[in-house]
mmCIF file of C-alpha atoms in Angstrom:
data_model
loop_
_atom_site.group_PDB
_atom_site.id
_atom_site.type_symbol
_atom_site.label_atom_id
_atom_site.label_comp_id
_atom_site.label_asym_id
_atom_site.label_seq_id
_atom_site.Cartn_x
_atom_site.Cartn_y
_atom_site.Cartn_z
ATOM 1 C CA MET W 1 -3.251 -26.547 -14.894
ATOM 2 C CA SER W 2 -0.709 -24.257 -16.492
ATOM 3 C CA ASP W 3 -0.839 -20.477 -16.628
ATOM 4 C CA PRO W 4 -1.674 -18.651 -19.847
ATOM 5 C CA GLU W 5 1.264 -17.813 -22.056
ATOM 6 C CA PRO W 6 2.879 -14.482 -21.218
ATOM 7 C CA THR W 7 2.532 -11.558 -23.533
ATOM 8 C CA ALA W 8 5.547 -9.912 -25.110
ATOM 9 C CA SER W 9 7.512 -8.074 -22.464
ATOM 10 C CA ALA W 10 9.577 -4.926 -22.463
ATOM 11 C CA GLN W 11 12.001 -3.956 -19.738
ATOM 12 C CA ASP W 12 10.955 -0.309 -19.838
ATOM 13 C CA PRO W 13 7.356 0.338 -18.776
ATOM 14 C CA THR W 14 7.585 3.818 -20.298
ATOM 15 C CA ALA W 15 8.352 2.409 -23.728
ATOM 16 C CA GLN W 16 4.658 1.773 -24.326
ATOM 17 C CA GLU W 17 2.832 4.600 -22.619
ATOM 18 C CA PRO W 18 -0.937 4.322 -22.116
ATOM 19 C CA THR W 19 -2.857 5.757 -25.030
ATOM 20 C CA ALA W 20 -6.648 5.847 -25.127
ATOM 21 C CA ALA W 21 -8.713 4.462 -22.295
ATOM 22 C CA ALA W 22 -11.330 1.787 -22.839
ATOM 23 C CA PRO W 23 -15.010 2.803 -22.948
ATOM 24 C CA GLY W 24 -16.307 3.732 -19.498
ATOM 25 C CA ARG W 25 -12.820 4.361 -18.153
ATOM 26 C CA ALA W 26 -11.116 7.602 -17.236
ATOM 27 C CA SER W 27 -8.968 9.126 -19.938
ATOM 28 C CA VAL W 28 -5.219 8.777 -19.555
ATOM 29 C CA ALA W 29 -3.384 11.906 -18.573
ATOM 30 C CA THR W 30 0.193 13.045 -18.881
ATOM 31 C CA PRO W 31 2.584 13.165 -15.884
ATOM 32 C CA GLU W 32 2.062 16.933 -15.725
ATOM 33 C CA SER W 33 -1.703 16.571 -15.154
ATOM 34 C CA ASP W 34 -3.508 16.762 -11.834
ATOM 35 C CA PRO W 35 -2.826 13.756 -9.591
ATOM 36 C CA VAL W 36 -5.564 11.182 -9.071
ATOM 37 C CA LEU W 37 -4.372 10.334 -5.544
ATOM 38 C CA GLU W 38 -2.367 12.388 -3.059
ATOM 39 C CA ILE W 39 -1.029 11.304 0.312
ATOM 40 C CA ARG W 40 -0.192 14.265 2.535
ATOM 41 C CA HIS W 41 1.822 13.998 5.744
ATOM 42 C CA LEU W 42 0.388 10.603 6.650
ATOM 43 C CA VAL W 43 1.057 9.338 10.175
ATOM 44 C CA LYS W 44 0.011 6.050 11.739
ATOM 45 C CA THR W 45 0.925 4.961 15.262
ATOM 46 C CA TYR W 46 -0.115 1.899 17.262
ATOM 47 C CA PRO W 47 -0.540 1.889 21.053
ATOM 48 C CA VAL W 48 1.532 -0.534 23.089
ATOM 49 C CA GLY W 49 1.661 -1.713 26.674
ATOM 50 C CA ARG W 50 -1.887 -0.964 27.787
ATOM 51 C CA GLY W 51 -2.178 -0.579 31.540
ATOM 52 C CA LEU W 52 -4.810 -1.585 34.069
ATOM 53 C CA PHE W 53 -7.377 0.940 32.825
ATOM 54 C CA GLY W 54 -6.714 0.355 29.132
ATOM 55 C CA ARG W 55 -4.459 3.346 28.657
ATOM 56 C CA ALA W 56 -1.561 2.917 26.280
ATOM 57 C CA ARG W 57 1.861 3.301 27.865
ATOM 58 C CA GLY W 58 3.474 4.200 24.568
ATOM 59 C CA GLU W 59 3.156 4.260 20.803
ATOM 60 C CA ILE W 60 4.944 2.588 17.915
ATOM 61 C CA PRO W 61 5.195 4.737 14.777
ATOM 62 C CA ALA W 62 4.429 2.646 11.690
ATOM 63 C CA VAL W 63 4.169 5.532 9.206
ATOM 64 C CA GLN W 64 5.833 8.886 9.799
ATOM 65 C CA ASP W 65 4.969 11.971 7.741
ATOM 66 C CA VAL W 66 4.627 10.169 4.388
ATOM 67 C CA SER W 67 3.673 12.243 1.344
ATOM 68 C CA LEU W 68 3.232 10.630 -2.091
ATOM 69 C CA THR W 69 1.548 11.582 -5.359
ATOM 70 C CA LEU W 70 0.060 9.246 -7.990
ATOM 71 C CA GLN W 71 -0.393 10.669 -11.465
ATOM 72 C CA ARG W 72 -3.207 9.230 -13.547
ATOM 73 C CA GLY W 73 -2.204 6.339 -15.772
ATOM 74 C CA ARG W 74 1.204 5.956 -14.084
ATOM 75 C CA THR W 75 2.785 3.509 -11.645
ATOM 76 C CA LEU W 76 4.413 4.592 -8.408
ATOM 77 C CA GLY W 77 6.580 1.852 -6.947
ATOM 78 C CA VAL W 78 7.045 1.810 -3.170
ATOM 79 C CA VAL W 79 9.967 -0.292 -1.984
ATOM 80 C CA GLY W 80 11.480 -1.117 1.364
ATOM 81 C CA GLU W 81 12.231 -3.967 3.719
ATOM 82 C CA SER W 82 9.635 -5.679 5.905
ATOM 83 C CA GLY W 83 8.415 -3.322 8.601
ATOM 84 C CA SER W 84 9.166 -0.177 6.603
ATOM 85 C CA GLY W 85 5.489 0.871 6.593
ATOM 86 C CA LYS W 86 4.608 0.034 2.979
ATOM 87 C CA SER W 87 1.654 -2.227 3.713
ATOM 88 C CA THR W 88 0.340 0.094 6.425
ATOM 89 C CA VAL W 89 0.078 2.849 3.822
ATOM 90 C CA ALA W 90 -1.814 0.435 1.542
ATOM 91 C CA LYS W 91 -4.268 -0.487 4.298
ATOM 92 C CA ILE W 92 -4.978 3.178 4.982
ATOM 93 C CA LEU W 93 -5.639 3.841 1.297
ATOM 94 C CA VAL W 94 -8.293 1.135 1.089
ATOM 95 C CA GLY W 95 -9.863 1.976 4.443
ATOM 96 C CA VAL W 96 -8.714 -1.038 6.449
ATOM 97 C CA GLU W 97 -6.748 1.219 8.799
ATOM 98 C CA LYS W 98 -7.412 4.797 9.902
ATOM 99 C CA PRO W 99 -4.504 7.232 9.936
ATOM 100 C CA THR W 100 -3.477 8.935 13.138
ATOM 101 C CA SER W 101 -3.130 12.149 11.163
ATOM 102 C CA GLY W 102 -2.664 13.340 7.596
ATOM 103 C CA GLN W 103 -4.803 13.324 4.468
ATOM 104 C CA VAL W 104 -5.528 11.007 1.540
ATOM 105 C CA LEU W 105 -7.004 12.959 -1.370
ATOM 106 C CA LEU W 106 -8.788 11.037 -4.104
ATOM 107 C CA GLU W 107 -9.401 13.397 -7.007
ATOM 108 C CA GLY W 108 -9.228 16.264 -4.527
ATOM 109 C CA SER W 109 -11.591 14.783 -1.912
ATOM 110 C CA ASP W 110 -10.159 13.839 1.495
ATOM 111 C CA ILE W 111 -11.342 10.267 2.022
ATOM 112 C CA THR W 112 -9.999 10.165 5.585
ATOM 113 C CA ALA W 113 -12.550 12.823 6.606
ATOM 114 C CA MET W 114 -15.557 11.180 4.946
ATOM 115 C CA THR W 115 -18.411 9.354 6.616
ATOM 116 C CA ARG W 116 -18.699 5.591 6.200
ATOM 117 C CA SER W 117 -21.438 5.911 3.569
ATOM 118 C CA ASP W 118 -19.424 8.435 1.583
ATOM 119 C CA ARG W 119 -16.365 6.181 1.677
ATOM 120 C CA HIS W 120 -18.438 3.260 0.404
ATOM 121 C CA ALA W 121 -19.528 5.326 -2.577
ATOM 122 C CA LEU W 122 -15.898 6.013 -3.459
ATOM 123 C CA ARG W 123 -14.574 2.544 -2.634
ATOM 124 C CA ASN W 124 -15.090 1.322 -6.179
ATOM 125 C CA LYS W 125 -12.518 3.889 -7.330
ATOM 126 C CA VAL W 126 -9.705 2.344 -5.275
ATOM 127 C CA GLN W 127 -9.264 -1.427 -5.169
ATOM 128 C CA MET W 128 -6.538 -3.726 -3.887
ATOM 129 C CA ILE W 129 -4.671 -6.736 -5.242
ATOM 130 C CA PHE W 130 -3.481 -8.838 -2.319
ATOM 131 C CA GLN W 131 -0.149 -10.515 -1.808
ATOM 132 C CA ASP W 132 -1.212 -14.122 -1.316
ATOM 133 C CA PRO W 133 -3.467 -15.566 -4.042
ATOM 134 C CA TYR W 134 -3.970 -18.703 -1.952
ATOM 135 C CA THR W 135 -5.623 -17.057 1.058
ATOM 136 C CA SER W 136 -7.249 -14.004 -0.552
ATOM 137 C CA LEU W 137 -9.883 -16.101 -2.370
ATOM 138 C CA ASN W 138 -12.729 -17.832 -0.512
ATOM 139 C CA PRO W 139 -12.235 -21.572 -1.144
ATOM 140 C CA ARG W 140 -15.978 -22.221 -0.724
ATOM 141 C CA MET W 141 -16.974 -19.847 -3.512
ATOM 142 C CA SER W 142 -16.765 -20.472 -7.236
ATOM 143 C CA VAL W 143 -14.778 -18.061 -9.371
ATOM 144 C CA GLY W 144 -17.999 -16.637 -10.764
ATOM 145 C CA ASP W 145 -19.303 -15.949 -7.260
ATOM 146 C CA ILE W 146 -16.000 -14.405 -6.152
ATOM 147 C CA ILE W 147 -15.995 -11.894 -8.996
ATOM 148 C CA GLY W 148 -19.772 -11.476 -8.939
ATOM 149 C CA GLU W 149 -19.713 -10.514 -5.261
ATOM 150 C CA ALA W 150 -18.265 -7.174 -6.327
ATOM 151 C CA TYR W 151 -21.386 -6.513 -8.383
ATOM 152 C CA THR W 152 -23.573 -7.299 -5.379
ATOM 153 C CA LEU W 153 -21.779 -4.591 -3.398
ATOM 154 C CA HIS W 154 -21.609 -2.196 -6.345
ATOM 155 C CA PRO W 155 -24.578 -2.938 -8.632
ATOM 156 C CA ASP W 156 -23.891 0.181 -10.715
ATOM 157 C CA ALA W 157 -20.760 -1.533 -12.065
ATOM 158 C CA VAL W 158 -22.735 -4.303 -13.783
ATOM 159 C CA GLY W 159 -22.570 -3.986 -17.565
ATOM 160 C CA PRO W 160 -25.640 -3.617 -19.787
ATOM 161 C CA ALA W 161 -25.595 -7.345 -20.640
ATOM 162 C CA GLY W 162 -25.988 -8.364 -16.993
ATOM 163 C CA LYS W 163 -23.983 -9.798 -14.115
ATOM 164 C CA ARG W 164 -22.974 -13.090 -15.746
ATOM 165 C CA ALA W 165 -21.727 -11.362 -18.889
ATOM 166 C CA SER W 166 -19.790 -8.900 -16.732
ATOM 167 C CA VAL W 167 -18.094 -11.766 -14.885
ATOM 168 C CA ASP W 168 -17.188 -13.414 -18.202
ATOM 169 C CA GLU W 169 -15.781 -10.118 -19.455
ATOM 170 C CA MET W 170 -13.526 -9.820 -16.414
ATOM 171 C CA LEU W 171 -12.243 -13.381 -16.837
ATOM 172 C CA GLU W 172 -11.387 -12.777 -20.481
ATOM 173 C CA LEU W 173 -9.748 -9.465 -19.588
ATOM 174 C CA VAL W 174 -7.201 -11.239 -17.368
ATOM 175 C CA GLY W 175 -6.556 -14.088 -19.797
ATOM 176 C CA LEU W 176 -8.892 -16.747 -18.390
ATOM 177 C CA SER W 177 -11.836 -18.527 -19.996
ATOM 178 C CA PRO W 178 -15.471 -17.720 -19.127
ATOM 179 C CA ASP W 179 -15.886 -21.468 -18.592
ATOM 180 C CA HIS W 180 -13.729 -21.086 -15.474
ATOM 181 C CA ARG W 181 -16.563 -19.324 -13.661
ATOM 182 C CA HIS W 182 -17.873 -22.653 -12.306
ATOM 183 C CA ARG W 183 -14.531 -23.777 -10.884
ATOM 184 C CA TYR W 184 -13.117 -23.222 -7.401
ATOM 185 C CA PRO W 185 -9.822 -21.630 -6.346
ATOM 186 C CA HIS W 186 -8.114 -24.936 -5.521
ATOM 187 C CA GLN W 187 -8.459 -25.947 -9.187
ATOM 188 C CA PHE W 188 -6.123 -23.167 -10.313
ATOM 189 C CA SER W 189 -2.396 -22.516 -10.111
ATOM 190 C CA GLY W 190 -0.973 -19.632 -8.113
ATOM 191 C CA GLY W 191 -0.613 -17.382 -11.147
ATOM 192 C CA GLN W 192 -4.161 -18.066 -12.248
ATOM 193 C CA ARG W 193 -5.487 -17.375 -8.751
ATOM 194 C CA GLN W 194 -3.770 -14.004 -8.830
ATOM 195 C CA ARG W 195 -5.439 -13.317 -12.193
ATOM 196 C CA ILE W 196 -8.776 -14.074 -10.529
ATOM 197 C CA GLY W 197 -7.879 -11.621 -7.762
ATOM 198 C CA ILE W 198 -7.074 -8.990 -10.381
ATOM 199 C CA ALA W 199 -10.389 -9.678 -12.152
ATOM 200 C CA ARG W 200 -12.225 -9.221 -8.839
ATOM 201 C CA ALA W 201 -10.489 -5.881 -8.281
ATOM 202 C CA LEU W 202 -11.269 -4.701 -11.816
ATOM 203 C CA ALA W 203 -14.946 -5.698 -11.665
ATOM 204 C CA VAL W 204 -16.065 -2.349 -10.216
ATOM 205 C CA LYS W 205 -14.034 -0.348 -12.761
ATOM 206 C CA PRO W 206 -11.580 1.275 -10.344
ATOM 207 C CA GLU W 207 -9.271 4.119 -11.214
ATOM 208 C CA VAL W 208 -6.515 3.183 -8.758
ATOM 209 C CA LEU W 209 -5.190 -0.275 -7.928
ATOM 210 C CA ILE W 210 -3.155 -0.780 -4.762
ATOM 211 C CA CYS W 211 -0.870 -3.718 -5.575
ATOM 212 C CA ASP W 212 0.491 -5.018 -2.258
ATOM 213 C CA GLU W 213 3.344 -7.408 -3.119
ATOM 214 C CA PRO W 214 1.183 -8.956 -5.881
ATOM 215 C CA VAL W 215 3.862 -11.304 -7.263
ATOM 216 C CA SER W 216 6.041 -12.096 -4.232
ATOM 217 C CA ALA W 217 4.194 -15.385 -3.548
ATOM 218 C CA LEU W 218 4.585 -16.588 -7.159
ATOM 219 C CA ASP W 219 7.339 -18.472 -8.959
ATOM 220 C CA VAL W 220 9.782 -16.252 -10.820
ATOM 221 C CA SER W 221 8.581 -17.523 -14.205
ATOM 222 C CA ILE W 222 4.988 -16.632 -13.313
ATOM 223 C CA GLN W 223 5.891 -13.220 -11.892
ATOM 224 C CA GLY W 224 6.740 -11.968 -15.367
ATOM 225 C CA GLN W 225 3.368 -13.075 -16.710
ATOM 226 C CA VAL W 226 1.467 -11.197 -14.016
ATOM 227 C CA ILE W 227 3.627 -8.086 -14.463
ATOM 228 C CA ASN W 228 2.981 -8.185 -18.218
ATOM 229 C CA LEU W 229 -0.744 -8.505 -17.532
ATOM 230 C CA LEU W 230 -0.733 -5.487 -15.202
ATOM 231 C CA ARG W 231 1.150 -3.413 -17.746
ATOM 232 C CA ARG W 232 -1.268 -4.373 -20.526
ATOM 233 C CA LEU W 233 -4.265 -3.516 -18.363
ATOM 234 C CA GLN W 234 -2.747 -0.147 -17.553
ATOM 235 C CA ARG W 235 -2.292 0.644 -21.251
ATOM 236 C CA GLU W 236 -5.790 -0.495 -22.172
ATOM 237 C CA LEU W 237 -7.763 0.846 -19.197
ATOM 238 C CA GLY W 238 -5.766 3.862 -18.081
ATOM 239 C CA LEU W 239 -5.277 2.467 -14.579
ATOM 240 C CA THR W 240 -3.122 4.068 -11.914
ATOM 241 C CA TYR W 241 -1.007 1.746 -9.741
ATOM 242 C CA LEU W 242 0.582 2.054 -6.339
ATOM 243 C CA PHE W 243 2.888 -0.960 -6.594
ATOM 244 C CA ILE W 244 4.342 -2.120 -3.275
ATOM 245 C CA ALA W 245 7.237 -4.590 -3.256
ATOM 246 C CA HIS W 246 10.536 -5.436 -1.645
ATOM 247 C CA ASP W 247 11.995 -6.770 -4.919
ATOM 248 C CA LEU W 248 13.689 -3.844 -6.641
ATOM 249 C CA ALA W 249 14.056 -5.731 -9.924
ATOM 250 C CA VAL W 250 10.283 -6.259 -10.104
ATOM 251 C CA VAL W 251 9.595 -2.616 -9.287
ATOM 252 C CA ARG W 252 12.001 -1.438 -11.974
ATOM 253 C CA SER W 253 10.133 -3.484 -14.592
ATOM 254 C CA ILE W 254 6.790 -1.748 -13.976
ATOM 255 C CA ALA W 255 7.204 1.573 -12.162
ATOM 256 C CA HIS W 256 7.499 5.060 -13.643
ATOM 257 C CA GLU W 257 8.394 6.681 -10.327
ATOM 258 C CA VAL W 258 9.786 5.047 -7.177
ATOM 259 C CA ALA W 259 9.644 5.920 -3.475
ATOM 260 C CA VAL W 260 11.913 4.209 -0.945
ATOM 261 C CA MET W 261 10.568 3.700 2.585
ATOM 262 C CA HIS W 262 12.641 2.987 5.681
ATOM 263 C CA ARG W 263 11.361 2.855 9.271
ATOM 264 C CA GLY W 264 8.054 4.423 8.303
ATOM 265 C CA LYS W 265 9.506 7.314 6.318
ATOM 266 C CA VAL W 266 10.075 8.040 2.630
ATOM 267 C CA VAL W 267 13.836 8.521 2.483
ATOM 268 C CA GLU W 268 14.102 9.023 -1.277
ATOM 269 C CA SER W 269 11.810 9.303 -4.289
ATOM 270 C CA GLY W 270 11.990 10.259 -7.931
ATOM 271 C CA PRO W 271 11.842 9.013 -11.526
ATOM 272 C CA ARG W 272 12.692 5.328 -11.774
ATOM 273 C CA ASP W 273 15.867 5.542 -13.853
ATOM 274 C CA GLN W 274 17.235 8.437 -11.841
ATOM 275 C CA LEU W 275 16.719 6.644 -8.545
ATOM 276 C CA TYR W 276 18.182 3.351 -9.767
ATOM 277 C CA ASP W 277 21.138 4.837 -11.636
ATOM 278 C CA THR W 278 22.111 7.624 -9.227
ATOM 279 C CA PRO W 279 20.663 6.885 -5.771
ATOM 280 C CA ALA W 280 21.249 9.627 -3.221
ATOM 281 C CA HIS W 281 20.358 8.013 0.127
ATOM 282 C CA ASP W 282 22.589 5.420 1.776
ATOM 283 C CA TYR W 283 19.623 3.126 2.436
ATOM 284 C CA THR W 284 18.665 3.156 -1.245
ATOM 285 C CA LYS W 285 22.252 2.379 -2.167
ATOM 286 C CA SER W 286 22.314 -0.575 0.225
ATOM 287 C CA LEU W 287 19.072 -1.953 -1.226
ATOM 288 C CA LEU W 288 20.424 -1.718 -4.760
ATOM 289 C CA ALA W 289 23.732 -3.274 -3.762
ATOM 290 C CA ALA W 290 21.836 -6.288 -2.390
ATOM 291 C CA VAL W 291 20.073 -6.986 -5.696
ATOM 292 C CA PRO W 292 21.720 -10.093 -7.232
ATOM 293 C CA GLU W 293 23.218 -9.635 -10.694
ATOM 294 C CA PRO W 294 23.050 -12.856 -12.764
ATOM 295 C CA ASP W 295 25.748 -11.680 -15.188
ATOM 296 C CA PRO W 296 29.152 -11.772 -13.389
ATOM 297 C CA ARG W 297 30.524 -9.176 -15.801
ATOM 298 C CA ARG W 298 27.880 -6.676 -14.701
ATOM 299 C CA ARG W 299 27.934 -7.273 -10.957
ATOM 300 C CA ARG W 300 27.980 -4.051 -8.986
ATOM 301 C CA ARG W 301 31.029 -3.038 -7.079
ATOM 302 C CA PRO W 302 30.491 -2.961 -3.321
ATOM 303 C CA ILE W 303 29.492 0.409 -1.945
ATOM 304 C CA VAL W 304 32.288 2.003 0.024
ATOM 305 C CA ARG W 305 31.013 4.167 2.858
ATOM 306 C CA ARG W 306 33.165 7.147 3.606
#
């Protein structure tokens, strides 16, 4: 089964800024507005080498003093090599991991200091799109059940027409047919499975989507389709994205601002074009120098370290 045809693409995600939000969604704000999500001095360490009595003999720092800001209706790209701490930050944002110290403010409220019941009430505001569309969907559940499970956990998100109509709406929103609700994940291609994962995340009407390497497991031709879909959804729904990836070309196609992580720290951040055109940190320069250039006439000169 082939993926839906891609929509028209544009290399600059700022060329078509979000305008009005869809009914029931938050209004889109300008970059100067209050942030929807703030990460302040986030630290996460893991104990290692537990002794006879269970005491840790040391700690491994996964995230070290990370501070990031997400403006409403914008995309912050977070890039870095494997082990740089990107995915650990994502897990903390959705509550899978607890930080060792620091704060995560969602619309001004510190979610790291909330009780479990309070966090559940806010969980529908922050959802995650996972990296692997093949393992993130339960193979024993139909597509309708996968998306509908979100409404079981968050019944307030069900539309006025009912659960089935809400599931159909989500499928159409991501470019799939309502008839697909009876099918199972193995009957879809990788790109379509990722669309199902996006529909599941959107079911509870979140304000922030944490996109953890959402296209890295897909063919290059399908990556563009999913990126176009995410950009369209952002324009139509006023969504805010934290987009995590190691592929700098993908990040450049969707992000408004970019933060570069290395060994658990943010070593450089700023507006996308500024960071790509005039990088300041040596690690950022090395990442950009490693990006392949298909046009030999435009290949970058090697960076000379002085």
